[in-house]
PDB file of C-alpha atoms and ligand atoms in Angstrom:
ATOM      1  CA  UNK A   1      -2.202 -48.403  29.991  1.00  0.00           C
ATOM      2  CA  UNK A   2      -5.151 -50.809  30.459  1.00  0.00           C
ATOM      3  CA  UNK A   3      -6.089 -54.330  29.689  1.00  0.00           C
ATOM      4  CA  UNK A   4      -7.064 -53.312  26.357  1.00  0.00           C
ATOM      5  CA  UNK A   5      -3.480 -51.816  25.871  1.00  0.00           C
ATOM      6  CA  UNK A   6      -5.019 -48.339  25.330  1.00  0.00           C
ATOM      7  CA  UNK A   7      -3.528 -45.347  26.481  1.00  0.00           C
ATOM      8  CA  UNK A   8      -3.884 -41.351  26.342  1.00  0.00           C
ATOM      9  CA  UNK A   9      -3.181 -42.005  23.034  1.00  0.00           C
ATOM     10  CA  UNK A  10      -6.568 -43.541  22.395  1.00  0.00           C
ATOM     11  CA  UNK A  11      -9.131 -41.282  24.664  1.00  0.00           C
ATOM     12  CA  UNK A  12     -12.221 -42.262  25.227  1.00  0.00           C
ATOM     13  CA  UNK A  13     -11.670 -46.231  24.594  1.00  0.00           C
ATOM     14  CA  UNK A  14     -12.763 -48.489  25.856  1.00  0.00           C
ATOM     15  CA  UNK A  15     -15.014 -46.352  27.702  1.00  0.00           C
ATOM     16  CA  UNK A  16     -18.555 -47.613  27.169  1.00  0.00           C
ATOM     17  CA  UNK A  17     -21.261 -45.386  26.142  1.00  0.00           C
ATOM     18  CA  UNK A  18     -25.196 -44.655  26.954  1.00  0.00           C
ATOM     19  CA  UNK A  19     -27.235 -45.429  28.072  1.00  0.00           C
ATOM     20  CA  UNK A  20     -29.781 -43.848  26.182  1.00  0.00           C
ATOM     21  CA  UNK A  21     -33.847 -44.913  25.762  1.00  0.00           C
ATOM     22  CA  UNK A  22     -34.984 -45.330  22.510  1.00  0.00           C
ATOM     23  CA  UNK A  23     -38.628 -46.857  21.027  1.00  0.00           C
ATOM     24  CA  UNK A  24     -37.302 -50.468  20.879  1.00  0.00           C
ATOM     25  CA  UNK A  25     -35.182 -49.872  24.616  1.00  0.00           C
ATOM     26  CA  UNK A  26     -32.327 -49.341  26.351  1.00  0.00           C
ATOM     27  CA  UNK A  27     -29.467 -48.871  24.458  1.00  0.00           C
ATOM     28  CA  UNK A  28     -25.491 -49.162  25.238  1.00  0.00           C
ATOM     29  CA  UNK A  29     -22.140 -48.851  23.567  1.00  0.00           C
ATOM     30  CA  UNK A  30     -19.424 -51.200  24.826  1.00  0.00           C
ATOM     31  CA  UNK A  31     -16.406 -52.624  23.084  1.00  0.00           C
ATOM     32  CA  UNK A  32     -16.288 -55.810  21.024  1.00  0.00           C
ATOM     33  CA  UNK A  33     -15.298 -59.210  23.330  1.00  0.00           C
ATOM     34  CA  UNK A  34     -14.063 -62.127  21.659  1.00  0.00           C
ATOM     35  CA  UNK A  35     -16.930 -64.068  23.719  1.00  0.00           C
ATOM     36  CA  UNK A  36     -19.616 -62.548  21.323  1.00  0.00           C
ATOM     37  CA  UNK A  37     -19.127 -65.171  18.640  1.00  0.00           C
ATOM     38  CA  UNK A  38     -21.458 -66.979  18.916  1.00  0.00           C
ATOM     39  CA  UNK A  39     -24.670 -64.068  19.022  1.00  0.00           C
ATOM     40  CA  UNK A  40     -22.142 -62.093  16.088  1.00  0.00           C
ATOM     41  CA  UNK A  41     -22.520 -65.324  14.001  1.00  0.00           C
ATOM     42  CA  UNK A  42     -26.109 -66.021  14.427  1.00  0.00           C
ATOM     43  CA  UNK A  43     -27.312 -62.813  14.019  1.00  0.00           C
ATOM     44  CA  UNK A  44     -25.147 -62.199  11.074  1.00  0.00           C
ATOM     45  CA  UNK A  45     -25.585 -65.851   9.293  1.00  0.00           C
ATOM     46  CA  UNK A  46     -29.631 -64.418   9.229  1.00  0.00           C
ATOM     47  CA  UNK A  47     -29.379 -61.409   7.989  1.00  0.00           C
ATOM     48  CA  UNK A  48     -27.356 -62.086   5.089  1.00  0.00           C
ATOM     49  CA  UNK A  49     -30.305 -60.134   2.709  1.00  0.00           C
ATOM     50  CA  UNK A  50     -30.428 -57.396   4.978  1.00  0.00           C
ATOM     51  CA  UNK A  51     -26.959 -56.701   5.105  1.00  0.00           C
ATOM     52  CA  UNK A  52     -24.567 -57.608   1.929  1.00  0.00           C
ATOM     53  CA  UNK A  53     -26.631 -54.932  -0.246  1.00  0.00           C
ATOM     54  CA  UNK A  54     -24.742 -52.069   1.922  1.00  0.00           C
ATOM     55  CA  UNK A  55     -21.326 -53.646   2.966  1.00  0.00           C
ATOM     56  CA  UNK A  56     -18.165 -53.829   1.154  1.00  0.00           C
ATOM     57  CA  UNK A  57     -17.641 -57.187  -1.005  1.00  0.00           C
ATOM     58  CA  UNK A  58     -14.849 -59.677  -0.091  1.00  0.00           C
ATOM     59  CA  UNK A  59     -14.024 -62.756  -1.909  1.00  0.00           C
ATOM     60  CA  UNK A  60     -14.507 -65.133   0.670  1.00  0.00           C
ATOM     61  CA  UNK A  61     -18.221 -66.766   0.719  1.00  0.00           C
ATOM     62  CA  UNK A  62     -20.490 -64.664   3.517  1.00  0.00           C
ATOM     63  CA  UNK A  63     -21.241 -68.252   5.376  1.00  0.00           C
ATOM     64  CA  UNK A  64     -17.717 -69.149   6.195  1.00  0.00           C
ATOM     65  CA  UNK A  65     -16.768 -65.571   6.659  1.00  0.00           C
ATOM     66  CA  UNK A  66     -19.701 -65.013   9.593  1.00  0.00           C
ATOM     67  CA  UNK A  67     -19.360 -68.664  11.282  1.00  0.00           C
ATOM     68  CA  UNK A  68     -18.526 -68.605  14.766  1.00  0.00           C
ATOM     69  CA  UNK A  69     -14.935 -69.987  14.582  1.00  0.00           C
ATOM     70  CA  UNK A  70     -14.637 -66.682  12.102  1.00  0.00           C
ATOM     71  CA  UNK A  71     -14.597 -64.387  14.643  1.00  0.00           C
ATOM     72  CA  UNK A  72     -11.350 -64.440  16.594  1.00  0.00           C
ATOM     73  CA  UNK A  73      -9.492 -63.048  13.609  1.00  0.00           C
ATOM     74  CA  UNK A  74     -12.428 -60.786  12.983  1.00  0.00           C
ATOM     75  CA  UNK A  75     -11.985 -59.367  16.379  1.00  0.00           C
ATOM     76  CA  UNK A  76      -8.184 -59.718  16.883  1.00  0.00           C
ATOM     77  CA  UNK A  77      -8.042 -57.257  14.093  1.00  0.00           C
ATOM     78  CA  UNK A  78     -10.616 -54.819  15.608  1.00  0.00           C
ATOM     79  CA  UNK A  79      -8.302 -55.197  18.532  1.00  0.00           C
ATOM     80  CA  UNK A  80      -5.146 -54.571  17.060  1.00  0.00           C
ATOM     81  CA  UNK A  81      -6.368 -51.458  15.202  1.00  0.00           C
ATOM     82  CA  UNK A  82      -8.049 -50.367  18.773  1.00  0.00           C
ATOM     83  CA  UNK A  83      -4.702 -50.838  20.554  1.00  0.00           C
ATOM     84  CA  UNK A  84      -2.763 -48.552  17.563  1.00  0.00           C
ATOM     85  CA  UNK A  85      -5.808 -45.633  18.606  1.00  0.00           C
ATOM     86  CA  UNK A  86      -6.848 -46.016  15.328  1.00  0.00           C
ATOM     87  CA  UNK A  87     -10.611 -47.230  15.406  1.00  0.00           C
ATOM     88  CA  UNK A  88     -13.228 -47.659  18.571  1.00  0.00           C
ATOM     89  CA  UNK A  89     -15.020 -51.323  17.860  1.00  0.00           C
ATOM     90  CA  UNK A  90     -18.167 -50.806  19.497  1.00  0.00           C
ATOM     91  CA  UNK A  91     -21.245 -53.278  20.378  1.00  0.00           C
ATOM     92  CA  UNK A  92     -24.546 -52.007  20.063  1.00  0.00           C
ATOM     93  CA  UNK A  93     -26.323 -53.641  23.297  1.00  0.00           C
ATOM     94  CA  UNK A  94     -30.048 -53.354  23.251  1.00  0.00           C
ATOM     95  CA  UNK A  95     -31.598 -54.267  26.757  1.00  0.00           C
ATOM     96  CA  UNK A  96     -28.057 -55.945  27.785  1.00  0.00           C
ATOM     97  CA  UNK A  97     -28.062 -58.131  24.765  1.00  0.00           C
ATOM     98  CA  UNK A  98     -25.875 -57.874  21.306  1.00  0.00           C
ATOM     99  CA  UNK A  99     -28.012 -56.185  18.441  1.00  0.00           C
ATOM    100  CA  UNK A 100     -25.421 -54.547  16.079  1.00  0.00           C
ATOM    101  CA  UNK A 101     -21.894 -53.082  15.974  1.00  0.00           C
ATOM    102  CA  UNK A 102     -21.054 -49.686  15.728  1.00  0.00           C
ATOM    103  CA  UNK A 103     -17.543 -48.904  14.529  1.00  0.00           C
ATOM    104  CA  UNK A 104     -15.180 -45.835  14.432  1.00  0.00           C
ATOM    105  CA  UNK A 105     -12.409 -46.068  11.935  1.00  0.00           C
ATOM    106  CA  UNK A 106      -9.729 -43.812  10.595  1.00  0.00           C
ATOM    107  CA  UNK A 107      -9.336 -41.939  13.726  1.00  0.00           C
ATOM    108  CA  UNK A 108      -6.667 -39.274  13.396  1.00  0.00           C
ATOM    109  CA  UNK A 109      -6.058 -36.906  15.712  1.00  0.00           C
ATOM    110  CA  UNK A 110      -3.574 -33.897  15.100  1.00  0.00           C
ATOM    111  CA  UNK A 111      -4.842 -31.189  12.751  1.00  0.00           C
ATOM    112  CA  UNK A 112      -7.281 -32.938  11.438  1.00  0.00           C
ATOM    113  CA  UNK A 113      -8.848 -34.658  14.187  1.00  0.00           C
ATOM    114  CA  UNK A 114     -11.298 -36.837  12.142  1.00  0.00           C
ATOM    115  CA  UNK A 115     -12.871 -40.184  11.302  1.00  0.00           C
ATOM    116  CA  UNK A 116     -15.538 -42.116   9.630  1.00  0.00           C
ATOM    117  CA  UNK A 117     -18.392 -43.922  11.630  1.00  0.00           C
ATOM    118  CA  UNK A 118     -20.714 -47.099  10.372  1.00  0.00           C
ATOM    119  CA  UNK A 119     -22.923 -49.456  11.911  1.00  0.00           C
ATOM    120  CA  UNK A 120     -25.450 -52.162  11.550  1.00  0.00           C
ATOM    121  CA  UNK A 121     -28.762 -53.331  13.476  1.00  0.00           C
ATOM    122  CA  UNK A 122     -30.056 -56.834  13.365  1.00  0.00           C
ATOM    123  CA  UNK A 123     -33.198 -57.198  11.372  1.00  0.00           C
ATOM    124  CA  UNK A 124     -34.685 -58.746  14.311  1.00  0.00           C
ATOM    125  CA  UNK A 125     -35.104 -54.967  15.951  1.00  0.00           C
ATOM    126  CA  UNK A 126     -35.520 -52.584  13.358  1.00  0.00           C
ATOM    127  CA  UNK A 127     -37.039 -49.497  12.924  1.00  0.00           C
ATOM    128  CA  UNK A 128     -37.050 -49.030  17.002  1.00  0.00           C
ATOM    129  CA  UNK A 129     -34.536 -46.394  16.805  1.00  0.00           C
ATOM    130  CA  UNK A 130     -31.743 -48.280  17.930  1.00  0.00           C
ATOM    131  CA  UNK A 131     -29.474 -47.155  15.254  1.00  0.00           C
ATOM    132  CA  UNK A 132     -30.135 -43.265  15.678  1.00  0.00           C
ATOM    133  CA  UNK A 133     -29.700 -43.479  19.149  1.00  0.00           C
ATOM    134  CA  UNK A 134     -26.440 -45.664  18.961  1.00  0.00           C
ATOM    135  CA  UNK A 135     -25.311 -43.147  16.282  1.00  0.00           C
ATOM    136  CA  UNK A 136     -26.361 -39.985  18.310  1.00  0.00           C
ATOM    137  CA  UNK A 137     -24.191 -41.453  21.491  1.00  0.00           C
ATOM    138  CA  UNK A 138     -21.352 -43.052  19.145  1.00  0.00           C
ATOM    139  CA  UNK A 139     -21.103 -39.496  17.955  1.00  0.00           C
ATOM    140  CA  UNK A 140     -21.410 -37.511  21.545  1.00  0.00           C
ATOM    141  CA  UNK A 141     -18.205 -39.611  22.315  1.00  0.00           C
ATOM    142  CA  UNK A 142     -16.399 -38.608  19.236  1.00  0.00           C
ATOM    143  CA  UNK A 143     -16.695 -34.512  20.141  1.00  0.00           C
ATOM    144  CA  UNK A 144     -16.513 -35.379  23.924  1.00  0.00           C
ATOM    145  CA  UNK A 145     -13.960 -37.729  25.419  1.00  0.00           C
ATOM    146  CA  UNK A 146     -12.568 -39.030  21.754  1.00  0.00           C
ATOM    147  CA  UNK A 147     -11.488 -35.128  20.868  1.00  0.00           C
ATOM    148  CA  UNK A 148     -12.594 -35.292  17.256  1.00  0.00           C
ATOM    149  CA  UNK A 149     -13.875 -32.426  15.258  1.00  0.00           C
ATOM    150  CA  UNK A 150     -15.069 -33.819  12.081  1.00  0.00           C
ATOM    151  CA  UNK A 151     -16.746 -37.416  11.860  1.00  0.00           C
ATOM    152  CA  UNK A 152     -18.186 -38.686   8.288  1.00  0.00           C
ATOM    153  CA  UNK A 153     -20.168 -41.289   6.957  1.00  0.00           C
ATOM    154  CA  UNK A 154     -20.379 -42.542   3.695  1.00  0.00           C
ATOM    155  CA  UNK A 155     -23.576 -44.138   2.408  1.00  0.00           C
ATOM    156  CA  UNK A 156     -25.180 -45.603  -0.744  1.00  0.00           C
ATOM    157  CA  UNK A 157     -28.093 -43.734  -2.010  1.00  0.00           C
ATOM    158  CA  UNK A 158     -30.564 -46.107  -2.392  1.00  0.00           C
ATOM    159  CA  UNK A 159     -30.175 -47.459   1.428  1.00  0.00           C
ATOM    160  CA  UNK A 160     -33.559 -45.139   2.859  1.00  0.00           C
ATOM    161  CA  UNK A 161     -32.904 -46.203   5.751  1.00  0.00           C
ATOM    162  CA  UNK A 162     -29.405 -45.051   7.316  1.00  0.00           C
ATOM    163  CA  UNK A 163     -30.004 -41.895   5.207  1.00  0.00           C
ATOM    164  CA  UNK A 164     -32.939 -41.163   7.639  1.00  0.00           C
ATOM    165  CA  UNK A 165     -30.433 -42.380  10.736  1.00  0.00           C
ATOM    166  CA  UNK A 166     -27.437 -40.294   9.219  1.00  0.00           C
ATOM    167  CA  UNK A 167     -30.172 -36.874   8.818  1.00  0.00           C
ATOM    168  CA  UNK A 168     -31.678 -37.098  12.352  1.00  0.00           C
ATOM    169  CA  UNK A 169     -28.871 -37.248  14.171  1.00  0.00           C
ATOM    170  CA  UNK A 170     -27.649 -33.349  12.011  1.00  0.00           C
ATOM    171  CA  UNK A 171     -25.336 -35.333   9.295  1.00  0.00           C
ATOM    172  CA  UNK A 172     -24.878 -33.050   6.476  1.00  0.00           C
ATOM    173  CA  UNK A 173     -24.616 -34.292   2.660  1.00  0.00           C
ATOM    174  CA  UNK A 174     -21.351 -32.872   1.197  1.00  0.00           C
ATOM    175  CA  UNK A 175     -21.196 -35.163  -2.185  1.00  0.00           C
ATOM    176  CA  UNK A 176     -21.545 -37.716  -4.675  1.00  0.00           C
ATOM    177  CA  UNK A 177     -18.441 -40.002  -4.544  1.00  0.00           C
ATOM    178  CA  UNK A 178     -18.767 -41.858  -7.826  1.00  0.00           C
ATOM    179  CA  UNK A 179     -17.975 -45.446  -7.652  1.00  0.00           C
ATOM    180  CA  UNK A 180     -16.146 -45.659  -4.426  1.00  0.00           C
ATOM    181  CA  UNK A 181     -16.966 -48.609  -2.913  1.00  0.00           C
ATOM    182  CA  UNK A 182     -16.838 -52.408  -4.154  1.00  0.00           C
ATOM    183  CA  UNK A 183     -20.071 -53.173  -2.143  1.00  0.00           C
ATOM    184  CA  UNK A 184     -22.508 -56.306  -3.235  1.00  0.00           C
ATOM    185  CA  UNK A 185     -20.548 -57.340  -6.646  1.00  0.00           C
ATOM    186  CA  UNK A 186     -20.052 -54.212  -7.649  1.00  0.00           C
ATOM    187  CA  UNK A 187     -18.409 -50.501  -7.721  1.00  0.00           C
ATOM    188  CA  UNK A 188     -21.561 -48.150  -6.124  1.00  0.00           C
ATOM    189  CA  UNK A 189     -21.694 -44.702  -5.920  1.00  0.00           C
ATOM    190  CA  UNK A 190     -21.948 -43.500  -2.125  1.00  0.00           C
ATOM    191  CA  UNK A 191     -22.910 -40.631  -0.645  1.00  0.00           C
ATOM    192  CA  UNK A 192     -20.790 -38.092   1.762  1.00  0.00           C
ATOM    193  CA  UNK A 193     -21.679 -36.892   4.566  1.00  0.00           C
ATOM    194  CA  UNK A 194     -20.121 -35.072   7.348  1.00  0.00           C
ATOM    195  CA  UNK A 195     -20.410 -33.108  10.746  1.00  0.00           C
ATOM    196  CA  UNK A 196     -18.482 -30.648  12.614  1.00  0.00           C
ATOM    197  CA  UNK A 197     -18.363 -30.555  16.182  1.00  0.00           C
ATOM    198  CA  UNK A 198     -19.773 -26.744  15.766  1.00  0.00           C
ATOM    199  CA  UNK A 199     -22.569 -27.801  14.587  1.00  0.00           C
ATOM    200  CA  UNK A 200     -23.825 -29.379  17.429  1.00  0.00           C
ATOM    201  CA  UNK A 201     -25.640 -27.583  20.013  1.00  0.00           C
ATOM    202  CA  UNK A 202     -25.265 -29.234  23.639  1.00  0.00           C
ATOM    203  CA  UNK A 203     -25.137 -32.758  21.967  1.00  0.00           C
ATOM    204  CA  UNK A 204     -25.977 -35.042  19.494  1.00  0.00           C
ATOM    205  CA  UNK A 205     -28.064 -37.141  22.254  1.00  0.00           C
ATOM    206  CA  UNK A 206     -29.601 -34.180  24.092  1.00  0.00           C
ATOM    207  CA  UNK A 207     -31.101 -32.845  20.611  1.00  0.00           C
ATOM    208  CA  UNK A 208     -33.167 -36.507  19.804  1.00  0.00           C
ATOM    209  CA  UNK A 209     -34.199 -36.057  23.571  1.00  0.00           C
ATOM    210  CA  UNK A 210     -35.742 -32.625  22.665  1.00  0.00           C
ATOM    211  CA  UNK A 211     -37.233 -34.177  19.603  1.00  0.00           C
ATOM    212  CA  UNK A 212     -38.631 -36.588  21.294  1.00  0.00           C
ATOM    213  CA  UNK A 213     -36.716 -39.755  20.138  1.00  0.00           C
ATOM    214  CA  UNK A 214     -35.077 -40.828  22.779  1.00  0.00           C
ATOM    215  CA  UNK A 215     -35.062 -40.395  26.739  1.00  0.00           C
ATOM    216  CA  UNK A 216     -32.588 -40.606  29.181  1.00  0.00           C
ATOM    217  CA  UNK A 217     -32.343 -43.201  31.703  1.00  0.00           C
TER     218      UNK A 217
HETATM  219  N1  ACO B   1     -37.387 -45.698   3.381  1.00  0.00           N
HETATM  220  C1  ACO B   1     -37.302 -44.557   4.102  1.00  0.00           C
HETATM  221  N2  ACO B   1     -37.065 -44.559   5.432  1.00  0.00           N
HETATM  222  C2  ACO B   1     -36.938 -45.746   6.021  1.00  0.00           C
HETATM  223  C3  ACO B   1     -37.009 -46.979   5.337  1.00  0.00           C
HETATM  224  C4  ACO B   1     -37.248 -46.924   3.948  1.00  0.00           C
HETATM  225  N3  ACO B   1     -37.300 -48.027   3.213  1.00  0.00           N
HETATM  226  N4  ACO B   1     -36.839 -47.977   6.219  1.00  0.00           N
HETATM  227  C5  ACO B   1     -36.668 -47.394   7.419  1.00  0.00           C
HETATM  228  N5  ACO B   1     -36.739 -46.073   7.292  1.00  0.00           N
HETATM  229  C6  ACO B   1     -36.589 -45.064   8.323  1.00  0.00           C
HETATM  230  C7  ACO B   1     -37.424 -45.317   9.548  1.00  0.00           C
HETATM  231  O1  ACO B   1     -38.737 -44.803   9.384  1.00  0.00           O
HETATM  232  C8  ACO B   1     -36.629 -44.566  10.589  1.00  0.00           C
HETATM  233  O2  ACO B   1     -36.810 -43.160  10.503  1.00  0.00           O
HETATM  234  P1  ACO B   1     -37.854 -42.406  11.479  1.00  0.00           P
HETATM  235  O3  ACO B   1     -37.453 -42.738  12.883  1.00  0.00           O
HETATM  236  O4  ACO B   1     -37.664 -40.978  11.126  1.00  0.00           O
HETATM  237  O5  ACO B   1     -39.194 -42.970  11.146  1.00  0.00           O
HETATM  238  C9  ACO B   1     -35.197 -44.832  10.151  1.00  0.00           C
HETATM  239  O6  ACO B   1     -35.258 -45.190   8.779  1.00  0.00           O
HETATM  240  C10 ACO B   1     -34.582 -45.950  10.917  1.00  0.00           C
HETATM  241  O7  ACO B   1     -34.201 -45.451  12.168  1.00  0.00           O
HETATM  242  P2  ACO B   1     -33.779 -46.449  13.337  1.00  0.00           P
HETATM  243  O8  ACO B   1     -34.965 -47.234  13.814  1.00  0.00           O
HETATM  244  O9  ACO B   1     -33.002 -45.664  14.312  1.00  0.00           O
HETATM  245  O10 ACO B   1     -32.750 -47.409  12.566  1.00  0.00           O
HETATM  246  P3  ACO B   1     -32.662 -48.994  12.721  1.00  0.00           P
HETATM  247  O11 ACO B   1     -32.333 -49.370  14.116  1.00  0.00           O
HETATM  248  O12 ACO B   1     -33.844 -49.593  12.083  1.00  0.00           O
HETATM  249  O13 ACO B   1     -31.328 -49.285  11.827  1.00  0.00           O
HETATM  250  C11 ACO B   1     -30.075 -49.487   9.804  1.00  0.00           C
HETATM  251  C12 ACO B   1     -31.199 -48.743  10.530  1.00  0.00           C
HETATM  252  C13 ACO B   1     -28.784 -49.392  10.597  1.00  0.00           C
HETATM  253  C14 ACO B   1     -29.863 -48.854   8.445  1.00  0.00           C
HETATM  254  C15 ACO B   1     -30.473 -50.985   9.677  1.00  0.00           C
HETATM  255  O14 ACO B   1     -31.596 -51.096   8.840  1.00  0.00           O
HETATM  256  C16 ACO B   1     -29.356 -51.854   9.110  1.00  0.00           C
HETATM  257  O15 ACO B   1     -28.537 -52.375   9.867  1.00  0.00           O
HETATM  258  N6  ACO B   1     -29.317 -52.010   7.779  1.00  0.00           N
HETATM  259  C17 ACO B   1     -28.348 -52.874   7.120  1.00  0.00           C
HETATM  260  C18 ACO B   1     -26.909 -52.381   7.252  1.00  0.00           C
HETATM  261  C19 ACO B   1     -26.773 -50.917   6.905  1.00  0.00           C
HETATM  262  O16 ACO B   1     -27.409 -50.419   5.982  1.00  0.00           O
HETATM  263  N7  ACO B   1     -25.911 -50.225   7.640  1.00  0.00           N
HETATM  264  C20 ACO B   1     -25.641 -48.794   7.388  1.00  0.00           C
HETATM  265  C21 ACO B   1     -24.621 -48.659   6.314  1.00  0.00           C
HETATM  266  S1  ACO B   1     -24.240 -46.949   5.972  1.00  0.00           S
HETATM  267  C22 ACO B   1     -23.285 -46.455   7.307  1.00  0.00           C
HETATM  268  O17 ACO B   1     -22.890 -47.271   8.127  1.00  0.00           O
HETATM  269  C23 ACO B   1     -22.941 -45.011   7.429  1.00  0.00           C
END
């Protein structure tokens, strides 16, 4: 058992991840602390218009639910679900410093031995790969110390840009899902998509190295 209550019930967490050198710079996973408030808040408060079109609606107004005395429920929830070995609340660190989250939910282990993965990069740092390369080592952990062997993403159809994340990293489309998700007002189709640990040869993070999107540190 650590600090973070986590056990062999919950490999891999809260082992932090990368780094890995993309375009924009280093990049790290590590897990959520309730002392990032204040850069989760600002970032988030700014970015409203880059972010709401792709993330699931709630009823309370997006300025009181990102303000910085929001967070300690926002991440004693991540917590709690972390300490059950049922999600892996990541950071996305660019250069040292807070740029996005990265977050594996619905872990199951078992037969199945799935889950889903999402993320976000501030606006600020964009198109610098960040969000392949936190994607490609988010994933790397899922096959490797996590012991998954299926990890999916669902994604709406008209956001360009994580479709281009979700396909360089080897995601596979498996479907339409019609009007799954209550995301900006209303009930949007997403896409599926999914990969198998045996389709990855070596790893997720050694194949953007080969591409030449990434280097290692
Ligand atoms: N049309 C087509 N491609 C685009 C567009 C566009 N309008 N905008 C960007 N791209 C491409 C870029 O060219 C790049 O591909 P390339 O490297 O092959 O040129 C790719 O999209 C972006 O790659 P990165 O630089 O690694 O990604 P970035 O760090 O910019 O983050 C992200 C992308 C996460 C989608 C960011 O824009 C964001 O946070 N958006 C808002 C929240 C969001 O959409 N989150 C994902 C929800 S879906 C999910 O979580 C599974």
């Amino acid at each position: 058992m650590n600090l973070w209550g986590s056990s062999s019930q919950h490999p891999g967490w809260p082992t932090r991840v990368g780094p890995l050198r993309v375009a924009a710079g280093v990049v790290r996973l590590r897990a959520v602390r309730l002392r990032d408030a204040s850069q989760w808040s600002r970032i988030r408060q700014a970015d409203r218009a880059h972010l709401e079109p792709w993330e699931p609606s709630t009823e309370a107004d997006w300025t009181v639910r990102h303000s910085i005395s929001a967070w300690p429920a926002v991440f004693s929830s991540l917590r709690s679900e972390a300490r059950k070995g049922r999600m892996l609340p990541y950071v996305i660190e660019l250069d040292g410093e807070f740029c996005g989250q990265l977050t594996i939910g619905n872990v199951t282990h078992g037969a199945l031995r799935s889950a889903w993965i999402g993320y976000w990069v501030s606006s600020s740092v964009t198109g610098g790969g960040v969000a392949t390369g936190a994607l490609a080592l988010g994933l790397d952990h899922c096959f490797g110390p996590v012991m998954l062997h299926r990890v999916e993403a669902t994604v709406r159809p008209e956001n360009a840009a994580s479709r281009a994340v979700l396909a360089k990293v080897g995601f596979r489309e498996e479907g339409l899902l019609r009007r799954y998700l209550q995301v900006d007002g209303g009930w949007r189709d997403h896409l599926l998509v999914g990969l198998t640990v045996e389709e990855v040869y070596g790893s997720v993070t050694s194949a953007l190295v080969r591409d030449g999107h990434a280097s290692w540190v």
